[in-house]
Amino acid sequence: MSTTPIASGSESGMTLIELLIAVAIVGILAAIGVPMYVGYLDQARAGEAQNNLRSIRLMQENWKSNNNTYYGPVACSANSLNALNTDLFEGKSELKGDNWQYCITAANATSFQAEAKAAAGSDWYRLDQNNRTFSNRHGVACNTGSCW
């Protein structure tokens, strides 16, 4: 049985410096990627609220044409989504999502205001019968009527 000795200098493996460089590169990529991913999620949630408010507005116009008044008010709560889907959307489960609570804060024969409040946090979006938009996103309020 013969054994061949391992020549010095031909050992394989990573040095501590190489390992530290690899960890630093992964850390830099994570520092860039994670905030971008969180931003994409935030934009998607905002889009969900805005689109659902537009759907509420369309159904409000349909309700008014049938009943000569706008539907509501409906208080913001965990149950408001079910109430809106049952009554305003006539049993069709149109509004979905766990990120927002939807309500109709004011409604009469000539006007209404629908609102989406974040389930976690203080963000909100509003839409009225004239398609004017209002918002409070990350503590920055917009009351110009053309916010999103």
PDB file of C-alpha atoms in Angstrom:
ATOM      1  CA  MET A   1       0.000   0.000   0.000  1.00  0.00           C
ATOM      2  CA  SER A   2       1.532   3.211  -1.072  1.00  0.00           C
ATOM      3  CA  THR A   3       0.500   6.605   0.046  1.00  0.00           C
ATOM      4  CA  THR A   4       1.278   9.796  -1.698  1.00  0.00           C
ATOM      5  CA  PRO A   5       2.061  12.715   0.506  1.00  0.00           C
ATOM      6  CA  ILE A   6       0.145  15.939   0.011  1.00  0.00           C
ATOM      7  CA  ALA A   7       2.450  18.619  -1.201  1.00  0.00           C
ATOM      8  CA  SER A   8       2.453  21.702   0.915  1.00  0.00           C
ATOM      9  CA  GLY A   9       0.687  24.662  -0.658  1.00  0.00           C
ATOM     10  CA  SER A  10      -1.885  22.550  -2.483  1.00  0.00           C
ATOM     11  CA  GLU A  11      -4.434  22.483   0.310  1.00  0.00           C
ATOM     12  CA  SER A  12      -7.919  23.525  -0.775  1.00  0.00           C
ATOM     13  CA  GLY A  13     -10.404  25.650   1.145  1.00  0.00           C
ATOM     14  CA  MET A  14     -11.256  29.255   1.817  1.00  0.00           C
ATOM     15  CA  THR A  15      -9.184  31.572   3.891  1.00  0.00           C
ATOM     16  CA  LEU A  16     -10.741  33.758   6.513  1.00  0.00           C
ATOM     17  CA  ILE A  17     -10.234  36.838   4.336  1.00  0.00           C
ATOM     18  CA  GLU A  18     -12.075  35.223   1.409  1.00  0.00           C
ATOM     19  CA  LEU A  19     -14.919  34.238   3.699  1.00  0.00           C
ATOM     20  CA  LEU A  20     -15.173  37.785   5.119  1.00  0.00           C
ATOM     21  CA  ILE A  21     -15.251  39.243   1.604  1.00  0.00           C
ATOM     22  CA  ALA A  22     -18.059  36.855   0.597  1.00  0.00           C
ATOM     23  CA  VAL A  23     -20.080  37.772   3.710  1.00  0.00           C
ATOM     24  CA  ALA A  24     -19.549  41.487   3.037  1.00  0.00           C
ATOM     25  CA  ILE A  25     -20.794  41.133  -0.554  1.00  0.00           C
ATOM     26  CA  VAL A  26     -23.920  39.289   0.591  1.00  0.00           C
ATOM     27  CA  GLY A  27     -24.500  41.981   3.242  1.00  0.00           C
ATOM     28  CA  ILE A  28     -24.223  44.793   0.690  1.00  0.00           C
ATOM     29  CA  LEU A  29     -26.655  43.051  -1.681  1.00  0.00           C
ATOM     30  CA  ALA A  30     -29.127  42.505   1.172  1.00  0.00           C
ATOM     31  CA  ALA A  31     -28.824  46.147   2.264  1.00  0.00           C
ATOM     32  CA  ILE A  32     -29.818  47.235  -1.245  1.00  0.00           C
ATOM     33  CA  GLY A  33     -32.377  44.545  -2.034  1.00  0.00           C
ATOM     34  CA  VAL A  34     -34.485  44.411   1.131  1.00  0.00           C
ATOM     35  CA  PRO A  35     -35.554  48.105   1.116  1.00  0.00           C
ATOM     36  CA  MET A  36     -36.392  47.865  -2.583  1.00  0.00           C
ATOM     37  CA  TYR A  37     -38.539  44.789  -1.945  1.00  0.00           C
ATOM     38  CA  VAL A  38     -40.335  46.482   0.942  1.00  0.00           C
ATOM     39  CA  GLY A  39     -40.983  49.492  -1.330  1.00  0.00           C
ATOM     40  CA  TYR A  40     -42.519  47.256  -3.986  1.00  0.00           C
ATOM     41  CA  LEU A  41     -44.802  45.678  -1.384  1.00  0.00           C
ATOM     42  CA  ASP A  42     -45.852  49.120  -0.151  1.00  0.00           C
ATOM     43  CA  GLN A  43     -46.700  50.271  -3.679  1.00  0.00           C
ATOM     44  CA  ALA A  44     -48.707  47.094  -4.293  1.00  0.00           C
ATOM     45  CA  ARG A  45     -50.716  47.625  -1.100  1.00  0.00           C
ATOM     46  CA  ALA A  46     -51.409  51.255  -2.036  1.00  0.00           C
ATOM     47  CA  GLY A  47     -52.557  50.148  -5.493  1.00  0.00           C
ATOM     48  CA  GLU A  48     -54.891  47.599  -3.918  1.00  0.00           C
ATOM     49  CA  ALA A  49     -56.582  50.291  -1.805  1.00  0.00           C
ATOM     50  CA  GLN A  50     -56.867  52.735  -4.694  1.00  0.00           C
ATOM     51  CA  ASN A  51     -58.353  50.148  -7.061  1.00  0.00           C
ATOM     52  CA  ASN A  52     -60.860  48.978  -4.460  1.00  0.00           C
ATOM     53  CA  LEU A  53     -61.930  52.580  -3.821  1.00  0.00           C
ATOM     54  CA  ARG A  54     -62.474  53.019  -7.566  1.00  0.00           C
ATOM     55  CA  SER A  55     -64.640  49.881  -7.543  1.00  0.00           C
ATOM     56  CA  ILE A  56     -66.644  51.294  -4.627  1.00  0.00           C
ATOM     57  CA  ARG A  57     -67.168  54.518  -6.577  1.00  0.00           C
ATOM     58  CA  LEU A  58     -68.494  52.644  -9.619  1.00  0.00           C
ATOM     59  CA  MET A  59     -70.872  50.617  -7.473  1.00  0.00           C
ATOM     60  CA  GLN A  60     -71.990  53.772  -5.663  1.00  0.00           C
ATOM     61  CA  GLU A  61     -73.014  55.292  -8.989  1.00  0.00           C
ATOM     62  CA  ASN A  62     -74.911  52.097  -9.826  1.00  0.00           C
ATOM     63  CA  TRP A  63     -76.603  52.172  -6.401  1.00  0.00           C
ATOM     64  CA  LYS A  64     -77.583  55.827  -6.848  1.00  0.00           C
ATOM     65  CA  SER A  65     -79.127  55.182 -10.268  1.00  0.00           C
ATOM     66  CA  ASN A  66     -81.330  52.488  -8.703  1.00  0.00           C
ATOM     67  CA  ASN A  67     -82.103  54.145  -5.339  1.00  0.00           C
ATOM     68  CA  ASN A  68     -81.779  57.932  -5.903  1.00  0.00           C
ATOM     69  CA  THR A  69     -79.225  58.136  -3.092  1.00  0.00           C
ATOM     70  CA  TYR A  70     -75.742  56.870  -2.355  1.00  0.00           C
ATOM     71  CA  TYR A  71     -75.226  53.773  -0.203  1.00  0.00           C
ATOM     72  CA  GLY A  72     -73.914  54.246   3.323  1.00  0.00           C
ATOM     73  CA  PRO A  73     -72.545  55.210   5.695  1.00  0.00           C
ATOM     74  CA  VAL A  74     -70.578  52.108   6.713  1.00  0.00           C
ATOM     75  CA  ALA A  75     -68.143  52.361   9.632  1.00  0.00           C
ATOM     76  CA  CYS A  76     -64.556  51.186   9.189  1.00  0.00           C
ATOM     77  CA  SER A  77     -64.151  47.862  10.939  1.00  0.00           C
ATOM     78  CA  ALA A  78     -63.049  44.318  10.327  1.00  0.00           C
ATOM     79  CA  ASN A  79     -66.641  43.574   9.223  1.00  0.00           C
ATOM     80  CA  SER A  80     -67.031  46.492   6.804  1.00  0.00           C
ATOM     81  CA  LEU A  81     -65.604  44.502   3.894  1.00  0.00           C
ATOM     82  CA  ASN A  82     -68.374  41.916   4.268  1.00  0.00           C
ATOM     83  CA  ALA A  83     -71.061  44.600   4.537  1.00  0.00           C
ATOM     84  CA  LEU A  84     -69.866  46.349   1.383  1.00  0.00           C
ATOM     85  CA  ASN A  85     -69.580  43.095  -0.565  1.00  0.00           C
ATOM     86  CA  THR A  86     -73.033  41.944   0.555  1.00  0.00           C
ATOM     87  CA  ASP A  87     -74.966  45.184   0.123  1.00  0.00           C
ATOM     88  CA  LEU A  88     -73.168  47.491  -2.280  1.00  0.00           C
ATOM     89  CA  PHE A  89     -71.687  44.758  -4.478  1.00  0.00           C
ATOM     90  CA  GLU A  90     -74.914  42.708  -4.275  1.00  0.00           C
ATOM     91  CA  GLY A  91     -73.323  39.589  -2.806  1.00  0.00           C
ATOM     92  CA  LYS A  92     -70.467  39.423  -5.274  1.00  0.00           C
ATOM     93  CA  SER A  93     -67.260  39.263  -3.312  1.00  0.00           C
ATOM     94  CA  GLU A  94     -65.475  42.031  -5.210  1.00  0.00           C
ATOM     95  CA  LEU A  95     -63.443  43.665  -2.457  1.00  0.00           C
ATOM     96  CA  LYS A  96     -60.635  41.527  -1.122  1.00  0.00           C
ATOM     97  CA  GLY A  97     -57.592  42.043   1.023  1.00  0.00           C
ATOM     98  CA  ASP A  98     -56.442  41.990   4.611  1.00  0.00           C
ATOM     99  CA  ASN A  99     -54.301  45.110   4.327  1.00  0.00           C
ATOM    100  CA  TRP A 100     -57.142  47.663   4.433  1.00  0.00           C
ATOM    101  CA  GLN A 101     -60.442  48.405   6.113  1.00  0.00           C
ATOM    102  CA  TYR A 102     -62.979  50.026   3.806  1.00  0.00           C
ATOM    103  CA  CYS A 103     -65.784  52.319   4.851  1.00  0.00           C
ATOM    104  CA  ILE A 104     -68.139  54.958   3.559  1.00  0.00           C
ATOM    105  CA  THR A 105     -67.734  57.869   5.914  1.00  0.00           C
ATOM    106  CA  ALA A 106     -70.465  60.086   4.460  1.00  0.00           C
ATOM    107  CA  ALA A 107     -73.355  59.365   2.132  1.00  0.00           C
ATOM    108  CA  ASN A 108     -76.588  61.103   1.137  1.00  0.00           C
ATOM    109  CA  ALA A 109     -78.557  61.821  -2.035  1.00  0.00           C
ATOM    110  CA  THR A 110     -75.870  64.038  -3.573  1.00  0.00           C
ATOM    111  CA  SER A 111     -72.504  62.946  -2.218  1.00  0.00           C
ATOM    112  CA  PHE A 112     -70.445  60.206  -0.632  1.00  0.00           C
ATOM    113  CA  GLN A 113     -66.908  59.679   0.583  1.00  0.00           C
ATOM    114  CA  ALA A 114     -65.274  56.235   0.639  1.00  0.00           C
ATOM    115  CA  GLU A 115     -62.153  55.552   2.663  1.00  0.00           C
ATOM    116  CA  ALA A 116     -59.541  52.833   2.932  1.00  0.00           C
ATOM    117  CA  LYS A 117     -57.661  52.737   6.250  1.00  0.00           C
ATOM    118  CA  ALA A 118     -54.555  50.631   6.671  1.00  0.00           C
ATOM    119  CA  ALA A 119     -55.145  47.631   8.925  1.00  0.00           C
ATOM    120  CA  ALA A 120     -51.693  48.272  10.392  1.00  0.00           C
ATOM    121  CA  GLY A 121     -50.415  51.827  10.489  1.00  0.00           C
ATOM    122  CA  SER A 122     -51.955  55.235   9.940  1.00  0.00           C
ATOM    123  CA  ASP A 123     -52.142  55.413   6.139  1.00  0.00           C
ATOM    124  CA  TRP A 124     -55.480  56.125   4.472  1.00  0.00           C
ATOM    125  CA  TYR A 125     -56.923  56.938   1.061  1.00  0.00           C
ATOM    126  CA  ARG A 126     -60.243  58.660   0.269  1.00  0.00           C
ATOM    127  CA  LEU A 127     -62.343  59.069  -2.834  1.00  0.00           C
ATOM    128  CA  ASP A 128     -65.559  61.051  -3.305  1.00  0.00           C
ATOM    129  CA  GLN A 129     -68.438  61.178  -5.810  1.00  0.00           C
ATOM    130  CA  ASN A 130     -66.527  63.634  -8.012  1.00  0.00           C
ATOM    131  CA  ASN A 131     -63.536  61.280  -8.215  1.00  0.00           C
ATOM    132  CA  ARG A 132     -61.440  63.599  -6.042  1.00  0.00           C
ATOM    133  CA  THR A 133     -58.695  61.754  -4.218  1.00  0.00           C
ATOM    134  CA  PHE A 134     -57.154  62.400  -0.805  1.00  0.00           C
ATOM    135  CA  SER A 135     -54.494  60.523   1.134  1.00  0.00           C
ATOM    136  CA  ASN A 136     -52.273  60.297   4.163  1.00  0.00           C
ATOM    137  CA  ARG A 137     -49.319  58.096   3.313  1.00  0.00           C
ATOM    138  CA  HIS A 138     -46.431  57.630   5.736  1.00  0.00           C
ATOM    139  CA  GLY A 139     -47.554  60.690   7.680  1.00  0.00           C
ATOM    140  CA  VAL A 140     -47.699  62.978   4.629  1.00  0.00           C
ATOM    141  CA  ALA A 141     -51.226  64.314   4.107  1.00  0.00           C
ATOM    142  CA  CYS A 142     -52.566  65.368   0.723  1.00  0.00           C
ATOM    143  CA  ASN A 143     -55.857  67.275   0.639  1.00  0.00           C
ATOM    144  CA  THR A 144     -55.705  68.813  -2.841  1.00  0.00           C
ATOM    145  CA  GLY A 145     -58.317  66.495  -4.341  1.00  0.00           C
ATOM    146  CA  SER A 146     -55.809  65.075  -6.801  1.00  0.00           C
ATOM    147  CA  CYS A 147     -53.513  62.967  -4.625  1.00  0.00           C
ATOM    148  CA  TRP A 148     -53.251  59.668  -6.477  1.00  0.00           C
TER     149      TRP A 148
END
